[in-house]
Amino acid sequence: MDGDVLEDMISHENGALRERVADLEKKVAEQNDDIVCLRSALADIVRRMNAVEANKGASSSSHGSSTPRRTGDHMRSPAGGTNNRYGARDAHSSSNSYQGYRPSPRQPAAKPAAKSTPASMKKWSSSHEMNPPSGTLTPSRGAASPLRQFSSPVKGPAREPVFHADDGYLRMYLRGRALNMYAPSDLAEYDSSKALAPPAAKLKLEWVYGYRGRDCRSNLFLLPTGEMVFFVAAVVVLYNVDEQIQRHYLGHTDDVKCITLHPNKLLIATGQVAGIDRREKKMFNFDDDEQSVFLPHVRIWDSVSLHTLHVIGLGDFDRAVCCLSFSKADGGQYLCAVDEANEHVLTVWDWHKTDKGHKVAESKSSGDAVLGVEFHPVEKNSIITCGKGHINFWSIEGGNTLVKKMGVFDKQVERPKYVLCIAFDDRGNCLSGDSNGNIIVWAQGAQKIAKVVSGAHDGGIFSLCISNDGNLISGGGKDRTLVIWETEYFNKISSQEISENFGPIRTIALGKGNMILVGTTRNNIIQGTIDLKFSAIVQGHVDELWGLAVHPNHHQFLTCGYDKQIFLWDTLTHSTIWKKEIQDGAHTGCFHPNGNIVAIATLSARWMVIDMMTRETVAVHSDGNESLSCIVYSPDGRFIAIGSRDNCVYVYQVSDDGTKYNRIGRCTGHSSFVLHMDWSVDSQFLVTNSGDYEILFWSPAICRQVTQASAMRDVEWASQNCTLGFNVCGIWPEGSDGTDVNSCCRSHSGQLAATADDYGKVKLFTYPCNRPKSGFHVYGGHSSHVTNVQFLYNDMRLISTGGKDMSVMQWQVV
């Protein structure tokens, strides 16, 4: 008894210590933000002083002399190479679309249109053509995107955008910072206060690529309909492999963390994490009822109609619902759930009572991680939980009290560090698999070990499953081996090692007939039998995902991520055409206009060119010493521009159908890392956005900055990747700090714009979206920051990528 008290005291002290450490870390991070802001402000002052001096020198020099650039190589990002765009926080996803007057992220490339270039910009013979730009934006503050590292708090109410009709530019403010955006000279009857209606077109989720197997367990089931059910991001996917049809349950507002199947095989319960912070409450103006759906909770829904039947536990869970199980012996009357808080509270619900269910009992489970929970299939009111260093046997006594009895590890076996999974044989015995590779049989009605199968696997056993003929199937993590055992004497019947390409086994489920479904820690779902080869039916990335490129004339797109994997996907067959592993994590990519070549920019300052047919690398180049953030071919295919986190844009000449590259030079002038780029339709000009909200224009053929921003107002751009510009000023939410929108794109027809934001939302706007109050449709599904969006070549579909959720979603434009 004294030992339990001491353990509780130690656990309490550990929790308090963790909270204090987290608070200190938060304060240090805030101080770091302030230092970065000061550095950014100082860099901005120096840059402006240099620009003023440069102007004075230019006005007194000869007509044919060149004006110095605004900044030199030494004017780098205040944080240097440590600025990290890739640590954006997770955000929320919504299940429904709605119309509103708030904006969102960046836009993909559009097809080249007719040339439209100001005559004054066709020659570069006079320094008078290059005056200091008047449309620059200084840093702002935030916490999710790279831009937030250059931000500083701005007090007072947000300032409304103002259109200056005499000079033809819109001055908008991001967190109090002014940015001038020049309107086309033929713009008529512009009223910045007038709202722009949302587009007539809408999006419909068609397909989800990916699976969450890396850090979730027991999340794969086969339904009587022939569909297998699993989840990724905030979407629960019901996938019929034979018919190649997906359906999607979109009721959750953030990461789905666990799933369980009712004994009737038709009802499904899924639990999610907490998903809202104070910043989003303010931005979206949620009322109390709307805010509640972002709390951790459980949803019980019908797998046939996809209708939500009950929402349980709003306000009862702390961080996330990590484990779920329906009762079996009574036909599924009760549902038990484990909270992922420090004390891992176990709750039991009579979910039939009212829409919100009725909590029957609750108890603190363990200060250590709980990895699984199951109702006993034979004994009523009996629950088993397992996790770090424990397996506990619970009983519901008196109708509302949970009583815990700990499983006893005697001299037969060493106490494992983790009990990873549990299952039940036909006789009602509980079977557990642990991190030592042992299978342990716990006698029914007791908490003692009846039998030990030592060394069943080399390393941890991540999943146990009873087959239709009563045999036990075990799945090893380290050894990646499936083993079938008979359950009386535990003799091994057969085994098969899973290919290393698929990764360690995470969960096992029974498929059709004698087929076995296996979810792996590399986010794959594979199918096969012990006697036949396993093949992948679902594939996905296993690390943060940013890179997205659409094929210029096929129904294909390419993704690349920090997992060093490149996937080429087909949107019609919803399958992987090929995948390739490279040496470095990748951040972005783009197709050559001929569609036969793709360029990939990595996190190590290298970029490579890959032949689409042979998958061979045909060219490798390295620029600077920091990661690359954007890469774009010119519309005529004669140039490629690479934006780097060293604040420079590198320009290459392209020849031999995209197989040969000669460096032209480097464009210097930004004082922060380059985020987005667009080419003009005639391939003569380049516009870039940076981490401190600058909009700069360039003549890439000579790597010189065009400093007269107003002279570029009538240039027609081939794409709309830049999130800052007059035609996309309406994508920014009111009160935005300039970091909320990660990506934007324009449809090839020029009628729609789509954005990806930090809150897990994909938004659809009318293009041009040139009014600050622009209507839009918003769509959820991603649970992390959405990192990229791109329309396919025919504008019939839109592709979006999630950062931390590593998912790819394919939307139909309807």
JSON list of N, CA, C and O in Angstrom, two decimals, residues 217 420 434-438 455-463 474-483 496-507 519-522:
[
{"chain": "A", "resi": 217, "resn": "ARG", "atom": "N", "xyz": [-2.49, 2.22, -33.31]},
{"chain": "A", "resi": 217, "resn": "ARG", "atom": "CA", "xyz": [-2.61, 0.76, -33.26]},
{"chain": "A", "resi": 217, "resn": "ARG", "atom": "C", "xyz": [-4.07, 0.34, -33.45]},
{"chain": "A", "resi": 217, "resn": "ARG", "atom": "O", "xyz": [-4.99, 1.13, -33.26]},
{"chain": "A", "resi": 420, "resn": "LEU", "atom": "N", "xyz": [2.30, -4.64, -25.49]},
{"chain": "A", "resi": 420, "resn": "LEU", "atom": "CA", "xyz": [1.96, -3.89, -26.70]},
{"chain": "A", "resi": 420, "resn": "LEU", "atom": "C", "xyz": [0.57, -4.19, -27.25]},
{"chain": "A", "resi": 420, "resn": "LEU", "atom": "O", "xyz": [-0.02, -3.34, -27.92]},
{"chain": "A", "resi": 434, "resn": "ASP", "atom": "N", "xyz": [4.35, -8.66, -26.00]},
{"chain": "A", "resi": 434, "resn": "ASP", "atom": "CA", "xyz": [5.11, -7.60, -25.34]},
{"chain": "A", "resi": 434, "resn": "ASP", "atom": "C", "xyz": [6.38, -7.24, -26.09]},
{"chain": "A", "resi": 434, "resn": "ASP", "atom": "O", "xyz": [6.72, -7.82, -27.12]},
{"chain": "A", "resi": 435, "resn": "SER", "atom": "N", "xyz": [7.09, -6.26, -25.53]},
{"chain": "A", "resi": 435, "resn": "SER", "atom": "CA", "xyz": [8.29, -5.74, -26.18]},
{"chain": "A", "resi": 435, "resn": "SER", "atom": "C", "xyz": [9.46, -6.70, -26.11]},
{"chain": "A", "resi": 435, "resn": "SER", "atom": "O", "xyz": [10.46, -6.50, -26.81]},
{"chain": "A", "resi": 436, "resn": "ASN", "atom": "N", "xyz": [9.38, -7.73, -25.29]},
{"chain": "A", "resi": 436, "resn": "ASN", "atom": "CA", "xyz": [10.43, -8.74, -25.23]},
{"chain": "A", "resi": 436, "resn": "ASN", "atom": "C", "xyz": [10.26, -9.85, -26.26]},
{"chain": "A", "resi": 436, "resn": "ASN", "atom": "O", "xyz": [11.07, -10.78, -26.31]},
{"chain": "A", "resi": 437, "resn": "GLY", "atom": "N", "xyz": [9.18, -9.78, -27.04]},
{"chain": "A", "resi": 437, "resn": "GLY", "atom": "CA", "xyz": [8.93, -10.81, -28.05]},
{"chain": "A", "resi": 437, "resn": "GLY", "atom": "C", "xyz": [8.23, -12.02, -27.51]},
{"chain": "A", "resi": 437, "resn": "GLY", "atom": "O", "xyz": [8.22, -13.08, -28.17]},
{"chain": "A", "resi": 438, "resn": "ASN", "atom": "N", "xyz": [7.62, -11.92, -26.33]},
{"chain": "A", "resi": 438, "resn": "ASN", "atom": "CA", "xyz": [6.93, -13.06, -25.72]},
{"chain": "A", "resi": 438, "resn": "ASN", "atom": "C", "xyz": [5.42, -12.96, -25.92]},
{"chain": "A", "resi": 438, "resn": "ASN", "atom": "O", "xyz": [4.85, -11.87, -25.93]},
{"chain": "A", "resi": 455, "resn": "GLY", "atom": "N", "xyz": [10.29, -15.76, -26.65]},
{"chain": "A", "resi": 455, "resn": "GLY", "atom": "CA", "xyz": [11.01, -15.54, -27.90]},
{"chain": "A", "resi": 455, "resn": "GLY", "atom": "C", "xyz": [10.19, -15.85, -29.14]},
{"chain": "A", "resi": 455, "resn": "GLY", "atom": "O", "xyz": [10.73, -16.30, -30.15]},
{"chain": "A", "resi": 456, "resn": "ALA", "atom": "N", "xyz": [8.88, -15.58, -29.06]},
{"chain": "A", "resi": 456, "resn": "ALA", "atom": "CA", "xyz": [8.04, -15.84, -30.24]},
{"chain": "A", "resi": 456, "resn": "ALA", "atom": "C", "xyz": [8.47, -14.98, -31.42]},
{"chain": "A", "resi": 456, "resn": "ALA", "atom": "O", "xyz": [8.34, -15.39, -32.58]},
{"chain": "A", "resi": 457, "resn": "HIS", "atom": "N", "xyz": [8.98, -13.79, -31.12]},
{"chain": "A", "resi": 457, "resn": "HIS", "atom": "CA", "xyz": [9.49, -12.90, -32.16]},
{"chain": "A", "resi": 457, "resn": "HIS", "atom": "C", "xyz": [10.80, -12.30, -31.69]},
{"chain": "A", "resi": 457, "resn": "HIS", "atom": "O", "xyz": [11.06, -12.18, -30.48]},
{"chain": "A", "resi": 458, "resn": "ASP", "atom": "N", "xyz": [11.60, -11.89, -32.65]},
{"chain": "A", "resi": 458, "resn": "ASP", "atom": "CA", "xyz": [12.83, -11.16, -32.36]},
{"chain": "A", "resi": 458, "resn": "ASP", "atom": "C", "xyz": [12.47, -9.68, -32.25]},
{"chain": "A", "resi": 458, "resn": "ASP", "atom": "O", "xyz": [12.42, -8.97, -33.24]},
{"chain": "A", "resi": 459, "resn": "GLY", "atom": "N", "xyz": [12.22, -9.24, -31.03]},
{"chain": "A", "resi": 459, "resn": "GLY", "atom": "CA", "xyz": [11.76, -7.88, -30.81]},
{"chain": "A", "resi": 459, "resn": "GLY", "atom": "C", "xyz": [10.28, -7.85, -30.47]},
{"chain": "A", "resi": 459, "resn": "GLY", "atom": "O", "xyz": [9.64, -8.90, -30.26]},
{"chain": "A", "resi": 460, "resn": "GLY", "atom": "N", "xyz": [9.72, -6.65, -30.37]},
{"chain": "A", "resi": 460, "resn": "GLY", "atom": "CA", "xyz": [8.36, -6.48, -29.91]},
{"chain": "A", "resi": 460, "resn": "GLY", "atom": "C", "xyz": [7.32, -7.10, -30.82]},
{"chain": "A", "resi": 460, "resn": "GLY", "atom": "O", "xyz": [7.48, -7.19, -32.04]},
{"chain": "A", "resi": 461, "resn": "ILE", "atom": "N", "xyz": [6.20, -7.53, -30.19]},
{"chain": "A", "resi": 461, "resn": "ILE", "atom": "CA", "xyz": [5.04, -8.05, -30.91]},
{"chain": "A", "resi": 461, "resn": "ILE", "atom": "C", "xyz": [3.99, -6.93, -30.91]},
{"chain": "A", "resi": 461, "resn": "ILE", "atom": "O", "xyz": [3.44, -6.60, -29.86]},
{"chain": "A", "resi": 462, "resn": "PHE", "atom": "N", "xyz": [3.72, -6.38, -32.07]},
{"chain": "A", "resi": 462, "resn": "PHE", "atom": "CA", "xyz": [2.85, -5.22, -32.15]},
{"chain": "A", "resi": 462, "resn": "PHE", "atom": "C", "xyz": [1.37, -5.57, -32.32]},
{"chain": "A", "resi": 462, "resn": "PHE", "atom": "O", "xyz": [0.52, -4.72, -32.05]},
{"chain": "A", "resi": 463, "resn": "SER", "atom": "N", "xyz": [1.06, -6.78, -32.76]},
{"chain": "A", "resi": 463, "resn": "SER", "atom": "CA", "xyz": [-0.35, -7.09, -33.00]},
{"chain": "A", "resi": 463, "resn": "SER", "atom": "C", "xyz": [-0.59, -8.59, -32.86]},
{"chain": "A", "resi": 463, "resn": "SER", "atom": "O", "xyz": [0.24, -9.42, -33.26]},
{"chain": "A", "resi": 474, "resn": "SER", "atom": "N", "xyz": [0.39, -13.62, -35.13]},
{"chain": "A", "resi": 474, "resn": "SER", "atom": "CA", "xyz": [1.16, -12.60, -34.43]},
{"chain": "A", "resi": 474, "resn": "SER", "atom": "C", "xyz": [2.02, -11.85, -35.42]},
{"chain": "A", "resi": 474, "resn": "SER", "atom": "O", "xyz": [2.50, -12.42, -36.40]},
{"chain": "A", "resi": 475, "resn": "GLY", "atom": "N", "xyz": [2.22, -10.57, -35.15]},
{"chain": "A", "resi": 475, "resn": "GLY", "atom": "CA", "xyz": [3.01, -9.73, -36.04]},
{"chain": "A", "resi": 475, "resn": "GLY", "atom": "C", "xyz": [4.14, -9.05, -35.30]},
{"chain": "A", "resi": 475, "resn": "GLY", "atom": "O", "xyz": [3.92, -8.35, -34.31]},
{"chain": "A", "resi": 476, "resn": "GLY", "atom": "N", "xyz": [5.37, -9.25, -35.76]},
{"chain": "A", "resi": 476, "resn": "GLY", "atom": "CA", "xyz": [6.53, -8.66, -35.12]},
{"chain": "A", "resi": 476, "resn": "GLY", "atom": "C", "xyz": [6.92, -7.34, -35.74]},
{"chain": "A", "resi": 476, "resn": "GLY", "atom": "O", "xyz": [6.75, -7.12, -36.94]},
{"chain": "A", "resi": 477, "resn": "GLY", "atom": "N", "xyz": [7.45, -6.44, -34.92]},
{"chain": "A", "resi": 477, "resn": "GLY", "atom": "CA", "xyz": [7.90, -5.16, -35.42]},
{"chain": "A", "resi": 477, "resn": "GLY", "atom": "C", "xyz": [9.31, -5.23, -35.97]},
{"chain": "A", "resi": 477, "resn": "GLY", "atom": "O", "xyz": [9.55, -5.02, -37.15]},
{"chain": "A", "resi": 478, "resn": "LYS", "atom": "N", "xyz": [10.25, -5.55, -35.11]},
{"chain": "A", "resi": 478, "resn": "LYS", "atom": "CA", "xyz": [11.65, -5.58, -35.52]},
{"chain": "A", "resi": 478, "resn": "LYS", "atom": "C", "xyz": [11.91, -6.64, -36.59]},
{"chain": "A", "resi": 478, "resn": "LYS", "atom": "O", "xyz": [12.62, -6.39, -37.57]},
{"chain": "A", "resi": 479, "resn": "ASP", "atom": "N", "xyz": [11.32, -7.83, -36.44]},
{"chain": "A", "resi": 479, "resn": "ASP", "atom": "CA", "xyz": [11.60, -8.91, -37.40]},
{"chain": "A", "resi": 479, "resn": "ASP", "atom": "C", "xyz": [10.65, -8.90, -38.60]},
{"chain": "A", "resi": 479, "resn": "ASP", "atom": "O", "xyz": [10.82, -9.67, -39.55]},
{"chain": "A", "resi": 480, "resn": "ARG", "atom": "N", "xyz": [9.61, -8.04, -38.57]},
{"chain": "A", "resi": 480, "resn": "ARG", "atom": "CA", "xyz": [8.66, -7.88, -39.68]},
{"chain": "A", "resi": 480, "resn": "ARG", "atom": "C", "xyz": [8.09, -9.24, -40.13]},
{"chain": "A", "resi": 480, "resn": "ARG", "atom": "O", "xyz": [7.88, -9.47, -41.31]},
{"chain": "A", "resi": 481, "resn": "THR", "atom": "N", "xyz": [7.79, -10.09, -39.16]},
{"chain": "A", "resi": 481, "resn": "THR", "atom": "CA", "xyz": [7.37, -11.45, -39.49]},
{"chain": "A", "resi": 481, "resn": "THR", "atom": "C", "xyz": [5.95, -11.72, -39.00]},
{"chain": "A", "resi": 481, "resn": "THR", "atom": "O", "xyz": [5.60, -11.38, -37.87]},
{"chain": "A", "resi": 482, "resn": "LEU", "atom": "N", "xyz": [5.16, -12.33, -39.88]},
{"chain": "A", "resi": 482, "resn": "LEU", "atom": "CA", "xyz": [3.84, -12.85, -39.51]},
{"chain": "A", "resi": 482, "resn": "LEU", "atom": "C", "xyz": [3.99, -14.33, -39.18]},
{"chain": "A", "resi": 482, "resn": "LEU", "atom": "O", "xyz": [4.59, -15.10, -39.95]},
{"chain": "A", "resi": 483, "resn": "VAL", "atom": "N", "xyz": [3.44, -14.73, -38.03]},
{"chain": "A", "resi": 483, "resn": "VAL", "atom": "CA", "xyz": [3.53, -16.13, -37.61]},
{"chain": "A", "resi": 483, "resn": "VAL", "atom": "C", "xyz": [2.13, -16.62, -37.24]},
{"chain": "A", "resi": 483, "resn": "VAL", "atom": "O", "xyz": [1.38, -15.92, -36.56]},
{"chain": "A", "resi": 496, "resn": "GLN", "atom": "N", "xyz": [5.87, -15.84, -42.42]},
{"chain": "A", "resi": 496, "resn": "GLN", "atom": "CA", "xyz": [6.37, -15.12, -43.58]},
{"chain": "A", "resi": 496, "resn": "GLN", "atom": "C", "xyz": [6.93, -13.77, -43.15]},
{"chain": "A", "resi": 496, "resn": "GLN", "atom": "O", "xyz": [6.30, -13.07, -42.36]},
{"chain": "A", "resi": 497, "resn": "GLU", "atom": "N", "xyz": [8.09, -13.44, -43.67]},
{"chain": "A", "resi": 497, "resn": "GLU", "atom": "CA", "xyz": [8.69, -12.15, -43.39]},
{"chain": "A", "resi": 497, "resn": "GLU", "atom": "C", "xyz": [8.20, -11.12, -44.40]},
{"chain": "A", "resi": 497, "resn": "GLU", "atom": "O", "xyz": [8.22, -11.36, -45.60]},
{"chain": "A", "resi": 498, "resn": "ILE", "atom": "N", "xyz": [7.76, -9.98, -43.90]},
{"chain": "A", "resi": 498, "resn": "ILE", "atom": "CA", "xyz": [7.27, -8.90, -44.75]},
{"chain": "A", "resi": 498, "resn": "ILE", "atom": "C", "xyz": [8.47, -8.12, -45.31]},
{"chain": "A", "resi": 498, "resn": "ILE", "atom": "O", "xyz": [9.47, -7.93, -44.64]},
{"chain": "A", "resi": 499, "resn": "SER", "atom": "N", "xyz": [8.34, -7.67, -46.55]},
{"chain": "A", "resi": 499, "resn": "SER", "atom": "CA", "xyz": [9.42, -6.93, -47.20]},
{"chain": "A", "resi": 499, "resn": "SER", "atom": "C", "xyz": [9.79, -5.69, -46.39]},
{"chain": "A", "resi": 499, "resn": "SER", "atom": "O", "xyz": [8.93, -5.00, -45.82]},
{"chain": "A", "resi": 500, "resn": "GLU", "atom": "N", "xyz": [11.07, -5.38, -46.37]},
{"chain": "A", "resi": 500, "resn": "GLU", "atom": "CA", "xyz": [11.56, -4.22, -45.64]},
{"chain": "A", "resi": 500, "resn": "GLU", "atom": "C", "xyz": [10.98, -2.92, -46.20]},
{"chain": "A", "resi": 500, "resn": "GLU", "atom": "O", "xyz": [10.85, -1.93, -45.48]},
{"chain": "A", "resi": 501, "resn": "ASN", "atom": "N", "xyz": [10.64, -2.92, -47.49]},
{"chain": "A", "resi": 501, "resn": "ASN", "atom": "CA", "xyz": [10.06, -1.72, -48.10]},
{"chain": "A", "resi": 501, "resn": "ASN", "atom": "C", "xyz": [8.73, -1.34, -47.46]},
{"chain": "A", "resi": 501, "resn": "ASN", "atom": "O", "xyz": [8.37, -0.16, -47.43]},
{"chain": "A", "resi": 502, "resn": "PHE", "atom": "N", "xyz": [7.99, -2.33, -46.98]},
{"chain": "A", "resi": 502, "resn": "PHE", "atom": "CA", "xyz": [6.69, -2.05, -46.36]},
{"chain": "A", "resi": 502, "resn": "PHE", "atom": "C", "xyz": [6.84, -1.56, -44.93]},
{"chain": "A", "resi": 502, "resn": "PHE", "atom": "O", "xyz": [5.98, -0.85, -44.42]},
{"chain": "A", "resi": 503, "resn": "GLY", "atom": "N", "xyz": [7.90, -1.97, -44.25]},
{"chain": "A", "resi": 503, "resn": "GLY", "atom": "CA", "xyz": [8.13, -1.55, -42.88]},
{"chain": "A", "resi": 503, "resn": "GLY", "atom": "C", "xyz": [7.63, -2.55, -41.85]},
{"chain": "A", "resi": 503, "resn": "GLY", "atom": "O", "xyz": [6.99, -3.56, -42.18]},
{"chain": "A", "resi": 504, "resn": "PRO", "atom": "N", "xyz": [7.93, -2.31, -40.56]},
{"chain": "A", "resi": 504, "resn": "PRO", "atom": "CA", "xyz": [7.49, -3.20, -39.48]},
{"chain": "A", "resi": 504, "resn": "PRO", "atom": "C", "xyz": [5.97, -3.29, -39.39]},
{"chain": "A", "resi": 504, "resn": "PRO", "atom": "O", "xyz": [5.25, -2.36, -39.73]},
{"chain": "A", "resi": 505, "resn": "ILE", "atom": "N", "xyz": [5.50, -4.41, -38.89]},
{"chain": "A", "resi": 505, "resn": "ILE", "atom": "CA", "xyz": [4.06, -4.65, -38.76]},
{"chain": "A", "resi": 505, "resn": "ILE", "atom": "C", "xyz": [3.51, -3.84, -37.59]},
{"chain": "A", "resi": 505, "resn": "ILE", "atom": "O", "xyz": [4.06, -3.84, -36.49]},
{"chain": "A", "resi": 506, "resn": "ARG", "atom": "N", "xyz": [2.40, -3.15, -37.81]},
{"chain": "A", "resi": 506, "resn": "ARG", "atom": "CA", "xyz": [1.75, -2.37, -36.76]},
{"chain": "A", "resi": 506, "resn": "ARG", "atom": "C", "xyz": [0.44, -3.01, -36.31]},
{"chain": "A", "resi": 506, "resn": "ARG", "atom": "O", "xyz": [0.17, -3.11, -35.12]},
{"chain": "A", "resi": 507, "resn": "THR", "atom": "N", "xyz": [-0.39, -3.45, -37.25]},
{"chain": "A", "resi": 507, "resn": "THR", "atom": "CA", "xyz": [-1.67, -4.05, -36.88]},
{"chain": "A", "resi": 507, "resn": "THR", "atom": "C", "xyz": [-2.06, -5.10, -37.90]},
{"chain": "A", "resi": 507, "resn": "THR", "atom": "O", "xyz": [-1.67, -5.03, -39.07]},
{"chain": "A", "resi": 519, "resn": "GLY", "atom": "N", "xyz": [-1.39, -3.48, -41.49]},
{"chain": "A", "resi": 519, "resn": "GLY", "atom": "CA", "xyz": [-0.97, -2.08, -41.48]},
{"chain": "A", "resi": 519, "resn": "GLY", "atom": "C", "xyz": [0.43, -1.99, -40.93]},
{"chain": "A", "resi": 519, "resn": "GLY", "atom": "O", "xyz": [0.77, -2.66, -39.95]},
{"chain": "A", "resi": 520, "resn": "THR", "atom": "N", "xyz": [1.28, -1.18, -41.54]},
{"chain": "A", "resi": 520, "resn": "THR", "atom": "CA", "xyz": [2.68, -1.11, -41.14]},
{"chain": "A", "resi": 520, "resn": "THR", "atom": "C", "xyz": [3.03, 0.27, -40.60]},
{"chain": "A", "resi": 520, "resn": "THR", "atom": "O", "xyz": [2.30, 1.25, -40.80]},
{"chain": "A", "resi": 521, "resn": "THR", "atom": "N", "xyz": [4.18, 0.35, -39.94]},
{"chain": "A", "resi": 521, "resn": "THR", "atom": "CA", "xyz": [4.63, 1.61, -39.37]},
{"chain": "A", "resi": 521, "resn": "THR", "atom": "C", "xyz": [5.12, 2.58, -40.43]},
{"chain": "A", "resi": 521, "resn": "THR", "atom": "O", "xyz": [5.36, 3.76, -40.12]},
{"chain": "A", "resi": 522, "resn": "ARG", "atom": "N", "xyz": [5.29, 2.14, -41.67]},
{"chain": "A", "resi": 522, "resn": "ARG", "atom": "CA", "xyz": [5.65, 3.04, -42.77]},
{"chain": "A", "resi": 522, "resn": "ARG", "atom": "C", "xyz": [4.41, 3.49, -43.53]},
{"chain": "A", "resi": 522, "resn": "ARG", "atom": "O", "xyz": [4.48, 3.86, -44.71]}
]
